[in-house]
PDB file of C-alpha atoms in Angstrom:
ATOM      1  CA  MET A   7      10.665 -35.989  22.263  1.00 82.00           C
ATOM      2  CA  ARG A   8      13.966 -34.241  21.542  1.00 84.00           C
ATOM      3  CA  LYS A   9      15.488 -37.608  20.638  1.00 87.00           C
ATOM      4  CA  TYR A  10      12.629 -38.349  18.250  1.00 85.00           C
ATOM      5  CA  LEU A  11      12.900 -34.999  16.454  1.00 89.00           C
ATOM      6  CA  SER A  12      16.702 -35.079  16.284  1.00 89.00           C
ATOM      7  CA  GLY A  13      16.496 -38.486  14.645  1.00 88.00           C
ATOM      8  CA  LEU A  14      14.390 -37.299  11.717  1.00 89.00           C
ATOM      9  CA  ASP A  15      16.145 -37.111   8.351  1.00 88.00           C
ATOM     10  CA  GLY A  16      17.530 -33.647   7.639  1.00 91.00           C
ATOM     11  CA  VAL A  17      17.132 -32.235  11.172  1.00 93.00           C
ATOM     12  CA  THR A  18      20.246 -30.369  12.365  1.00 94.00           C
ATOM     13  CA  SER A  19      19.048 -28.948  15.697  1.00 93.00           C
ATOM     14  CA  VAL A  20      16.100 -28.981  18.088  1.00 92.00           C
ATOM     15  CA  GLU A  21      15.224 -26.416  20.766  1.00 92.00           C
ATOM     16  CA  VAL A  22      12.482 -26.950  23.340  1.00 90.00           C
ATOM     17  CA  ASP A  23      10.941 -24.377  25.667  1.00 90.00           C
ATOM     18  CA  VAL A  24       8.324 -25.415  28.231  1.00 88.00           C
ATOM     19  CA  ASP A  25       5.967 -22.960  29.897  1.00 85.00           C
ATOM     20  CA  PRO A  26       4.536 -24.781  32.941  1.00 81.00           C
ATOM     21  CA  GLY A  27       0.771 -24.575  33.224  1.00 71.00           C
ATOM     22  CA  LEU A  28      -0.647 -24.062  36.700  1.00 61.00           C
ATOM     23  CA  VAL A  29      -4.202 -24.936  35.723  1.00 62.00           C
ATOM     24  CA  THR A  30      -3.996 -26.282  32.178  1.00 68.00           C
ATOM     25  CA  ASP A  31      -1.416 -28.462  30.429  1.00 73.00           C
ATOM     26  CA  ASP A  32       2.148 -27.272  29.969  1.00 80.00           C
ATOM     27  CA  ARG A  33       2.760 -25.233  26.815  1.00 85.00           C
ATOM     28  CA  TRP A  34       5.510 -26.550  24.551  1.00 88.00           C
ATOM     29  CA  ASP A  35       7.330 -24.343  22.042  1.00 91.00           C
ATOM     30  CA  VAL A  36       9.550 -26.417  19.801  1.00 91.00           C
ATOM     31  CA  ALA A  37      11.959 -25.150  17.122  1.00 93.00           C
ATOM     32  CA  VAL A  38      13.340 -27.573  14.553  1.00 94.00           C
ATOM     33  CA  ASN A  39      16.048 -26.497  12.115  1.00 96.00           C
ATOM     34  CA  LEU A  40      16.676 -28.409   8.891  1.00 96.00           C
ATOM     35  CA  GLU A  41      19.770 -28.678   6.742  1.00 94.00           C
ATOM     36  CA  GLY A  42      19.953 -26.225   3.844  1.00 93.00           C
ATOM     37  CA  ASP A  43      18.071 -26.765   0.595  1.00 95.00           C
ATOM     38  CA  PRO A  44      16.008 -29.778   1.655  1.00 94.00           C
ATOM     39  CA  GLY A  45      13.792 -31.415  -0.898  1.00 91.00           C
ATOM     40  CA  GLN A  46      10.090 -30.717  -0.877  1.00 91.00           C
ATOM     41  CA  ASP A  47       9.291 -34.299   0.117  1.00 90.00           C
ATOM     42  CA  SER A  48      11.688 -34.125   3.072  1.00 90.00           C
ATOM     43  CA  VAL A  49      10.011 -31.001   4.426  1.00 92.00           C
ATOM     44  CA  LEU A  50       6.546 -32.458   3.905  1.00 91.00           C
ATOM     45  CA  ALA A  51       7.501 -35.676   5.684  1.00 87.00           C
ATOM     46  CA  ILE A  52       8.524 -33.730   8.778  1.00 88.00           C
ATOM     47  CA  ILE A  53       5.621 -31.296   8.957  1.00 88.00           C
ATOM     48  CA  ARG A  54       3.110 -34.034   8.186  1.00 85.00           C
ATOM     49  CA  ASN A  55       3.900 -36.091  11.275  1.00 85.00           C
ATOM     50  CA  ALA A  56       6.193 -34.206  13.655  1.00 85.00           C
ATOM     51  CA  ARG A  57       3.658 -32.170  15.617  1.00 86.00           C
ATOM     52  CA  ASN A  58       1.221 -35.061  16.083  1.00 85.00           C
ATOM     53  CA  GLU A  59       4.046 -37.249  17.325  1.00 87.00           C
ATOM     54  CA  VAL A  60       5.223 -34.572  19.768  1.00 84.00           C
ATOM     55  CA  VAL A  61       1.656 -34.108  21.048  1.00 84.00           C
ATOM     56  CA  SER A  62       1.545 -37.831  21.731  1.00 88.00           C
ATOM     57  CA  LEU A  63       4.959 -37.934  23.407  1.00 86.00           C
ATOM     58  CA  VAL A  64       4.324 -35.018  25.792  1.00 84.00           C
ATOM     59  CA  ASP A  65       0.646 -35.893  26.279  1.00 83.00           C
ATOM     60  CA  SER A  66      -0.493 -32.326  25.587  1.00 82.00           C
ATOM     61  CA  ASP A  67      -2.100 -30.604  22.620  1.00 83.00           C
ATOM     62  CA  LYS A  68      -0.571 -27.268  23.635  1.00 87.00           C
ATOM     63  CA  VAL A  69       2.319 -27.733  21.238  1.00 88.00           C
ATOM     64  CA  GLU A  70       3.542 -25.114  18.782  1.00 89.00           C
ATOM     65  CA  LEU A  71       6.282 -26.229  16.449  1.00 91.00           C
ATOM     66  CA  ASP A  72       8.390 -24.085  14.129  1.00 94.00           C
ATOM     67  CA  VAL A  73      10.357 -25.688  11.321  1.00 95.00           C
ATOM     68  CA  THR A  74      13.057 -23.503   9.730  1.00 96.00           C
ATOM     69  CA  TRP A  75      15.528 -23.943   6.897  1.00 97.00           C
ATOM     70  CA  THR A  76      17.202 -22.033   4.081  1.00 96.00           C
ATOM     71  CA  GLN A  77      16.296 -22.493   0.432  1.00 95.00           C
ATOM     72  CA  GLY A  78      19.006 -20.913  -1.668  1.00 93.00           C
ATOM     73  CA  ALA A  79      19.427 -17.454  -0.122  1.00 92.00           C
ATOM     74  CA  THR A  80      15.888 -17.366   1.296  1.00 96.00           C
ATOM     75  CA  SER A  81      15.054 -18.034   4.949  1.00 97.00           C
ATOM     76  CA  MET A  82      12.054 -20.348   5.264  1.00 97.00           C
ATOM     77  CA  SER A  83       9.825 -21.063   8.253  1.00 96.00           C
ATOM     78  CA  CYS A  84       6.718 -23.123   8.883  1.00 95.00           C
ATOM     79  CA  HIS A  85       4.549 -22.799  11.988  1.00 93.00           C
ATOM     80  CA  LEU A  86       2.506 -25.760  13.150  1.00 89.00           C
ATOM     81  CA  PRO A  87      -0.431 -25.996  13.520  1.00 86.00           C
ATOM     82  CA  THR A  88      -1.409 -24.123  10.333  1.00 86.00           C
ATOM     83  CA  ASP A  89      -4.161 -24.996   7.881  1.00 83.00           C
ATOM     84  CA  ASP A  90      -3.303 -26.254   4.406  1.00 90.00           C
ATOM     85  CA  LEU A  91       0.405 -26.774   5.130  1.00 89.00           C
ATOM     86  CA  GLU A  92       0.692 -29.606   2.637  1.00 89.00           C
ATOM     87  CA  LYS A  93      -0.509 -27.255  -0.103  1.00 93.00           C
ATOM     88  CA  ALA A  94       1.508 -24.290   1.130  1.00 94.00           C
ATOM     89  CA  VAL A  95       4.956 -25.904   1.244  1.00 94.00           C
ATOM     90  CA  PRO A  96       5.066 -26.952  -2.452  1.00 94.00           C
ATOM     91  CA  ALA A  97       3.670 -23.525  -3.391  1.00 95.00           C
ATOM     92  CA  VAL A  98       6.311 -21.492  -1.552  1.00 95.00           C
ATOM     93  CA  MET A  99       9.112 -23.669  -2.911  1.00 93.00           C
ATOM     94  CA  LYS A 100       8.129 -22.453  -6.389  1.00 92.00           C
ATOM     95  CA  VAL A 101       8.457 -18.731  -5.620  1.00 91.00           C
ATOM     96  CA  VAL A 102      11.808 -18.692  -3.829  1.00 92.00           C
ATOM     97  CA  SER A 103      14.160 -16.273  -5.584  1.00 92.00           C
ATOM     98  CA  SER A 104      17.025 -13.901  -4.907  1.00 93.00           C
ATOM     99  CA  GLU A 105      14.492 -11.069  -4.450  1.00 95.00           C
ATOM    100  CA  VAL A 106      12.722 -12.866  -1.585  1.00 97.00           C
ATOM    101  CA  GLU A 107      14.466 -12.471   1.771  1.00 98.00           C
ATOM    102  CA  SER A 108      12.203 -14.772   3.766  1.00 98.00           C
ATOM    103  CA  VAL A 109       9.055 -16.880   3.515  1.00 97.00           C
ATOM    104  CA  GLU A 110       6.881 -17.653   6.514  1.00 97.00           C
ATOM    105  CA  ILE A 111       3.893 -19.986   6.649  1.00 96.00           C
ATOM    106  CA  SER A 112       2.041 -19.147   9.825  1.00 91.00           C
ATOM    107  CA  TRP A 113      -1.459 -19.406  11.227  1.00 86.00           C
ATOM    108  CA  ASP A 114      -3.665 -17.962   8.494  1.00 91.00           C
ATOM    109  CA  ARG A 115      -1.200 -16.748   5.881  1.00 95.00           C
ATOM    110  CA  ILE A 116       1.886 -17.097   3.740  1.00 97.00           C
ATOM    111  CA  ARG A 117       4.155 -14.083   4.218  1.00 98.00           C
ATOM    112  CA  LEU A 118       6.786 -13.138   1.627  1.00 98.00           C
ATOM    113  CA  ARG A 119       9.360 -10.562   2.725  1.00 98.00           C
ATOM    114  CA  TYR A 120      11.373  -9.034  -0.102  1.00 98.00           C
ATOM    115  CA  HIS A 121      14.741  -7.321   0.001  1.00 97.00           C
ATOM    116  CA  GLY A 122      14.372  -3.551   0.173  1.00 97.00           C
ATOM    117  CA  VAL A 123      14.461  -1.534  -3.050  1.00 97.00           C
ATOM    118  CA  LYS A 124      14.635   2.133  -4.015  1.00 96.00           C
ATOM    119  CA  THR A 125      11.781   1.835  -6.509  1.00 95.00           C
ATOM    120  CA  LEU A 126       9.020  -0.756  -6.569  1.00 96.00           C
ATOM    121  CA  PRO A 127       9.518  -3.135  -9.510  1.00 92.00           C
ATOM    122  CA  ASP A 128       6.893  -3.161 -12.244  1.00 90.00           C
ATOM    123  CA  ASN A 129       4.383  -5.983 -11.893  1.00 92.00           C
ATOM    124  CA  PHE A 130       5.321  -6.465  -8.237  1.00 96.00           C
ATOM    125  CA  ILE A 131       1.800  -7.464  -7.205  1.00 98.00           C
ATOM    126  CA  LEU A 132       1.401 -11.208  -7.603  1.00 97.00           C
ATOM    127  CA  PRO A 133      -1.296 -12.311 -10.078  1.00 97.00           C
ATOM    128  CA  LEU A 134      -3.978 -14.856  -9.242  1.00 96.00           C
ATOM    129  CA  THR A 135      -2.062 -17.354 -11.374  1.00 96.00           C
ATOM    130  CA  SER A 136       0.902 -17.301  -8.962  1.00 96.00           C
ATOM    131  CA  PRO A 137       1.266 -20.687  -7.240  1.00 96.00           C
ATOM    132  CA  VAL A 138       1.481 -18.942  -3.883  1.00 96.00           C
ATOM    133  CA  VAL A 139      -1.803 -16.987  -4.213  1.00 96.00           C
ATOM    134  CA  GLY A 140      -5.063 -18.674  -3.234  1.00 94.00           C
ATOM    135  CA  VAL A 141      -3.523 -21.633  -1.414  1.00 94.00           C
ATOM    136  CA  GLY A 142      -6.422 -23.268   0.398  1.00 91.00           C
ATOM    137  CA  SER A 143      -7.804 -20.956   3.076  1.00 92.00           C
ATOM    138  CA  LEU A 144      -4.548 -19.028   3.523  1.00 95.00           C
ATOM    139  CA  LYS A 145      -3.984 -15.354   2.808  1.00 96.00           C
ATOM    140  CA  THR A 146      -0.797 -14.364   0.973  1.00 97.00           C
ATOM    141  CA  GLU A 147       1.065 -11.264   2.133  1.00 98.00           C
ATOM    142  CA  GLN A 148       3.860  -9.444   0.286  1.00 98.00           C
ATOM    143  CA  ASN A 149       6.047  -7.148   2.413  1.00 98.00           C
ATOM    144  CA  ILE A 150       8.687  -4.803   1.017  1.00 98.00           C
ATOM    145  CA  VAL A 151      10.489  -1.613   2.027  1.00 98.00           C
ATOM    146  CA  VAL A 152      10.595   0.892  -0.838  1.00 97.00           C
ATOM    147  CA  GLY A 153      13.093   3.634  -0.089  1.00 95.00           C
ATOM    148  CA  SER A 154      12.033   4.544   3.438  1.00 94.00           C
ATOM    149  CA  SER A 155       8.371   3.511   3.093  1.00 97.00           C
ATOM    150  CA  ASN A 156       6.785   0.180   3.986  1.00 97.00           C
ATOM    151  CA  CYS A 157       4.452  -1.587   1.580  1.00 98.00           C
ATOM    152  CA  TYR A 158       2.122  -4.490   2.413  1.00 98.00           C
ATOM    153  CA  ILE A 159      -0.093  -6.344  -0.050  1.00 98.00           C
ATOM    154  CA  THR A 160      -2.497  -9.020   1.176  1.00 98.00           C
ATOM    155  CA  HIS A 161      -4.167 -11.411  -1.282  1.00 98.00           C
ATOM    156  CA  PHE A 162      -7.387 -13.222  -0.340  1.00 96.00           C
ATOM    157  CA  LYS A 163     -10.730 -14.518  -1.624  1.00 90.00           C
ATOM    158  CA  GLY A 164      -9.725 -14.585  -5.294  1.00 94.00           C
ATOM    159  CA  VAL A 165      -9.489 -10.798  -5.658  1.00 97.00           C
ATOM    160  CA  ASP A 166      -7.148  -9.752  -8.484  1.00 98.00           C
ATOM    161  CA  LEU A 167      -5.086  -6.821  -7.168  1.00 98.00           C
ATOM    162  CA  THR A 168      -2.805  -6.401 -10.188  1.00 98.00           C
ATOM    163  CA  SER A 169      -4.744  -3.416 -11.563  1.00 98.00           C
ATOM    164  CA  VAL A 170      -4.156  -1.322  -8.429  1.00 98.00           C
ATOM    165  CA  PRO A 171      -1.389   1.208  -9.278  1.00 98.00           C
ATOM    166  CA  ILE A 172       0.583   0.621  -6.098  1.00 98.00           C
ATOM    167  CA  LYS A 173       3.810   1.976  -7.605  1.00 97.00           C
ATOM    168  CA  SER A 174       2.042   5.230  -8.496  1.00 96.00           C
ATOM    169  CA  VAL A 175       0.686   5.438  -4.946  1.00 98.00           C
ATOM    170  CA  LEU A 176       4.177   5.151  -3.482  1.00 97.00           C
ATOM    171  CA  ASP A 177       5.532   7.698  -5.953  1.00 96.00           C
ATOM    172  CA  ALA A 178       2.682  10.092  -5.108  1.00 97.00           C
ATOM    173  CA  ILE A 179       3.630  10.332  -1.437  1.00 97.00           C
ATOM    174  CA  PRO A 180       5.497  13.650  -1.040  1.00 96.00           C
ATOM    175  CA  ALA A 181       9.226  13.226  -0.415  1.00 95.00           C
ATOM    176  CA  ASP A 182       9.034  14.786   3.034  1.00 95.00           C
ATOM    177  CA  LYS A 183       6.345  12.281   4.091  1.00 95.00           C
ATOM    178  CA  ARG A 184       7.987   9.062   2.880  1.00 94.00           C
ATOM    179  CA  VAL A 185      10.080   8.240   5.951  1.00 93.00           C
ATOM    180  CA  ASN A 186       8.157   5.509   7.783  1.00 91.00           C
ATOM    181  CA  ALA A 187       5.099   5.984   5.581  1.00 96.00           C
ATOM    182  CA  MET A 188       3.076   2.816   5.182  1.00 98.00           C
ATOM    183  CA  VAL A 189       1.011   1.605   2.229  1.00 98.00           C
ATOM    184  CA  ASP A 190      -1.341  -1.311   2.906  1.00 98.00           C
ATOM    185  CA  LEU A 191      -3.360  -2.901   0.094  1.00 98.00           C
ATOM    186  CA  ASP A 192      -5.773  -5.544   1.382  1.00 98.00           C
ATOM    187  CA  ALA A 193      -7.918  -7.706  -0.882  1.00 98.00           C
ATOM    188  CA  HIS A 194     -10.441  -8.235   1.914  1.00 95.00           C
ATOM    189  CA  ASN A 195     -10.074  -5.996   4.939  1.00 91.00           C
ATOM    190  CA  ASP A 196     -11.238  -7.822   8.070  1.00 90.00           C
ATOM    191  CA  VAL A 197     -12.963  -4.754   9.525  1.00 90.00           C
ATOM    192  CA  ASN A 198     -14.693  -3.254   6.490  1.00 90.00           C
ATOM    193  CA  GLN A 199     -15.012  -6.484   4.461  1.00 93.00           C
ATOM    194  CA  VAL A 200     -13.957  -4.721   1.240  1.00 97.00           C
ATOM    195  CA  THR A 201     -10.906  -4.367  -0.994  1.00 98.00           C
ATOM    196  CA  GLN A 202      -9.089  -1.487   0.651  1.00 98.00           C
ATOM    197  CA  LEU A 203      -6.018   0.718   0.310  1.00 98.00           C
ATOM    198  CA  ARG A 204      -4.726   2.500   3.396  1.00 98.00           C
ATOM    199  CA  VAL A 205      -1.819   4.955   3.462  1.00 98.00           C
ATOM    200  CA  TRP A 206      -0.334   6.190   6.752  1.00 98.00           C
ATOM    201  CA  GLY A 207       2.009   9.145   7.190  1.00 97.00           C
ATOM    202  CA  LEU A 208       0.103  11.856   5.304  1.00 98.00           C
ATOM    203  CA  GLY A 209       0.241  14.380   8.095  1.00 96.00           C
ATOM    204  CA  GLU A 210       0.967  14.752  11.777  1.00 95.00           C
ATOM    205  CA  TYR A 211      -1.350  13.349  14.416  1.00 96.00           C
ATOM    206  CA  GLY A 212      -3.221  16.204  16.060  1.00 94.00           C
ATOM    207  CA  LYS A 213      -3.015  18.367  12.944  1.00 95.00           C
ATOM    208  CA  GLY A 214      -5.070  16.136  10.672  1.00 96.00           C
ATOM    209  CA  VAL A 215      -4.477  14.625   7.246  1.00 97.00           C
ATOM    210  CA  ASP A 216      -2.557  17.083   5.063  1.00 97.00           C
ATOM    211  CA  VAL A 217      -4.546  17.947   1.924  1.00 97.00           C
ATOM    212  CA  GLY A 218      -1.416  18.578  -0.125  1.00 96.00           C
ATOM    213  CA  ALA A 219       0.002  15.170   0.804  1.00 97.00           C
ATOM    214  CA  ALA A 220      -3.220  13.175   0.555  1.00 98.00           C
ATOM    215  CA  ALA A 221      -4.621  14.564  -2.709  1.00 98.00           C
ATOM    216  CA  PRO A 222      -1.942  13.153  -5.058  1.00 97.00           C
ATOM    217  CA  VAL A 223      -2.250   9.747  -3.386  1.00 98.00           C
ATOM    218  CA  LEU A 224      -6.009   9.684  -3.929  1.00 98.00           C
ATOM    219  CA  ALA A 225      -5.543  10.996  -7.470  1.00 97.00           C
ATOM    220  CA  ALA A 226      -3.280   8.032  -8.237  1.00 97.00           C
ATOM    221  CA  VAL A 227      -6.130   5.549  -7.702  1.00 98.00           C
ATOM    222  CA  LEU A 228      -9.096   7.455  -9.140  1.00 97.00           C
ATOM    223  CA  GLY A 229     -10.506   5.328 -11.934  1.00 96.00           C
ATOM    224  CA  ASN A 230      -9.353   2.027 -10.446  1.00 98.00           C
ATOM    225  CA  ARG A 231     -12.282  -0.385 -10.403  1.00 98.00           C
ATOM    226  CA  THR A 232     -10.805  -2.893  -7.975  1.00 98.00           C
ATOM    227  CA  LEU A 233     -10.623  -0.660  -4.919  1.00 98.00           C
ATOM    228  CA  GLN A 234     -13.763  -0.299  -2.818  1.00 98.00           C
ATOM    229  CA  ARG A 235     -12.327   1.918  -0.095  1.00 98.00           C
ATOM    230  CA  VAL A 236      -9.338   4.232   0.362  1.00 98.00           C
ATOM    231  CA  GLU A 237      -8.205   5.393   3.797  1.00 98.00           C
ATOM    232  CA  LEU A 238      -5.679   8.235   4.085  1.00 98.00           C
ATOM    233  CA  ALA A 239      -4.178   8.629   7.535  1.00 98.00           C
ATOM    234  CA  THR A 240      -1.730  10.664   9.553  1.00 97.00           C
ATOM    235  CA  ALA A 241       1.360   9.136  11.073  1.00 96.00           C
ATOM    236  CA  PRO A 242       0.363   7.297  14.271  1.00 94.00           C
ATOM    237  CA  ASN A 243       0.910   8.807  17.696  1.00 94.00           C
ATOM    238  CA  ASP A 244       2.663   7.020  20.560  1.00 92.00           C
ATOM    239  CA  ASP A 245      -0.492   4.974  21.188  1.00 93.00           C
ATOM    240  CA  TYR A 246      -0.613   3.934  17.511  1.00 92.00           C
ATOM    241  CA  ASP A 247      -3.761   5.979  16.879  1.00 95.00           C
ATOM    242  CA  SER A 248      -4.132   7.851  13.579  1.00 96.00           C
ATOM    243  CA  GLU A 249      -6.500  10.439  12.187  1.00 97.00           C
ATOM    244  CA  VAL A 250      -8.178   8.987   9.103  1.00 98.00           C
ATOM    245  CA  VAL A 251     -10.101  10.364   6.144  1.00 98.00           C
ATOM    246  CA  ALA A 252     -11.879   7.574   4.254  1.00 98.00           C
ATOM    247  CA  PHE A 253     -13.340   7.395   0.747  1.00 98.00           C
ATOM    248  CA  ASP A 254     -15.720   4.698  -0.480  1.00 98.00           C
ATOM    249  CA  MET A 255     -15.160   3.767  -4.124  1.00 98.00           C
ATOM    250  CA  ASN A 256     -17.471   2.299  -6.750  1.00 97.00           C
ATOM    251  CA  GLY A 257     -16.420   1.646 -10.329  1.00 96.00           C
ATOM    252  CA  GLY A 258     -13.343   3.819  -9.951  1.00 96.00           C
ATOM    253  CA  ALA A 259     -15.183   6.871  -8.615  1.00 96.00           C
ATOM    254  CA  VAL A 260     -15.471   8.193  -5.076  1.00 97.00           C
ATOM    255  CA  VAL A 261     -18.946   7.883  -3.566  1.00 97.00           C
ATOM    256  CA  GLY A 262     -19.891  11.037  -1.664  1.00 95.00           C
ATOM    257  CA  GLN A 263     -17.353  13.483  -0.254  1.00 96.00           C
ATOM    258  CA  GLY A 264     -15.429  11.218   2.083  1.00 97.00           C
ATOM    259  CA  ASP A 265     -15.698  10.560   5.798  1.00 97.00           C
ATOM    260  CA  PRO A 266     -15.733  12.957   7.531  1.00 97.00           C
ATOM    261  CA  PRO A 267     -17.021  15.014   4.574  1.00 97.00           C
ATOM    262  CA  GLU A 268     -15.602  18.301   5.838  1.00 97.00           C
ATOM    263  CA  LYS A 269     -12.120  16.740   5.751  1.00 97.00           C
ATOM    264  CA  GLY A 270     -12.696  14.622   2.664  1.00 97.00           C
ATOM    265  CA  ALA A 271     -14.170  17.267   0.348  1.00 97.00           C
ATOM    266  CA  PRO A 272     -11.018  19.407  -0.045  1.00 98.00           C
ATOM    267  CA  ILE A 273      -8.856  16.304  -0.545  1.00 98.00           C
ATOM    268  CA  LEU A 274     -11.241  14.924  -3.169  1.00 98.00           C
ATOM    269  CA  ALA A 275     -11.472  18.246  -5.021  1.00 97.00           C
ATOM    270  CA  ALA A 276      -7.688  18.578  -5.153  1.00 97.00           C
ATOM    271  CA  ALA A 277      -7.323  14.934  -6.218  1.00 97.00           C
ATOM    272  CA  GLN A 278      -9.850  15.284  -9.042  1.00 96.00           C
ATOM    273  CA  GLN A 279      -8.119  18.435 -10.263  1.00 95.00           C
ATOM    274  CA  ALA A 280      -4.728  16.704 -10.187  1.00 92.00           C
ATOM    275  CA  ALA A 281      -6.102  13.660 -12.003  1.00 90.00           C
ATOM    276  CA  SER A 282      -7.747  15.748 -14.736  1.00 88.00           C
ATOM    277  CA  SER A 283      -4.665  17.875 -15.295  1.00 85.00           C
ATOM    278  CA  SER A 284      -2.453  14.807 -15.681  1.00 76.00           C
ATOM    279  CA  SER A 285      -4.772  13.013 -18.102  1.00 63.00           C
TER     280      SER A 285
END
């Protein structure tokens, strides 16, 4: 198997790790590294056939294969098996740039990691017309560190996220809450099945979500018609639990007083006042 993979055009190294199975077949983890800046057809030729050939050679379908290479200054990786790989590879080749640190095609998504910035660039959120959004059944995730805050944007199901003022959300987080704060915009949240924004770090666990920190964040998205839910959360504790105040949205307005309402009402009132005073 190693001989077969090493003999493929463009392959520079092969690593194999076998986890012996006591009851089921052995598990094979295989890493294949390619020479820098391979052509699209070369990558496709390898991912199209390599895993199936390895499965045949080792007589086991418990094979996971990672193909890695560099494209310009961007680190690229492809995990097999993954759906729609033959659509994903040409798509990611089109979005490689100096701003993108790494691209990973894995399981159910394409993940773009960007180099950290002090301020989020305008028009950072990819439009639906981007070649890397809406590739088959795959989600597309953008990851970036802005100052000392983490920002994640997940595209899925044809939802256009470009109207969500994510830069304003990041700017609205108070300076003393930005270290390790996290902003997560999800086109289709798996739990709530809606387009959702969640912001962590707006208070200390055990003391609840801070009204003064949460209100300007909520104010930043009032009027946005894309969002269906906003969750404002404290920093997580050691068990990764957070206290959350949630707001359902419809047509840009908050429905009700938030959940729980006794925590949501003061945040909503302060957010509405801030939004009206800034308009």
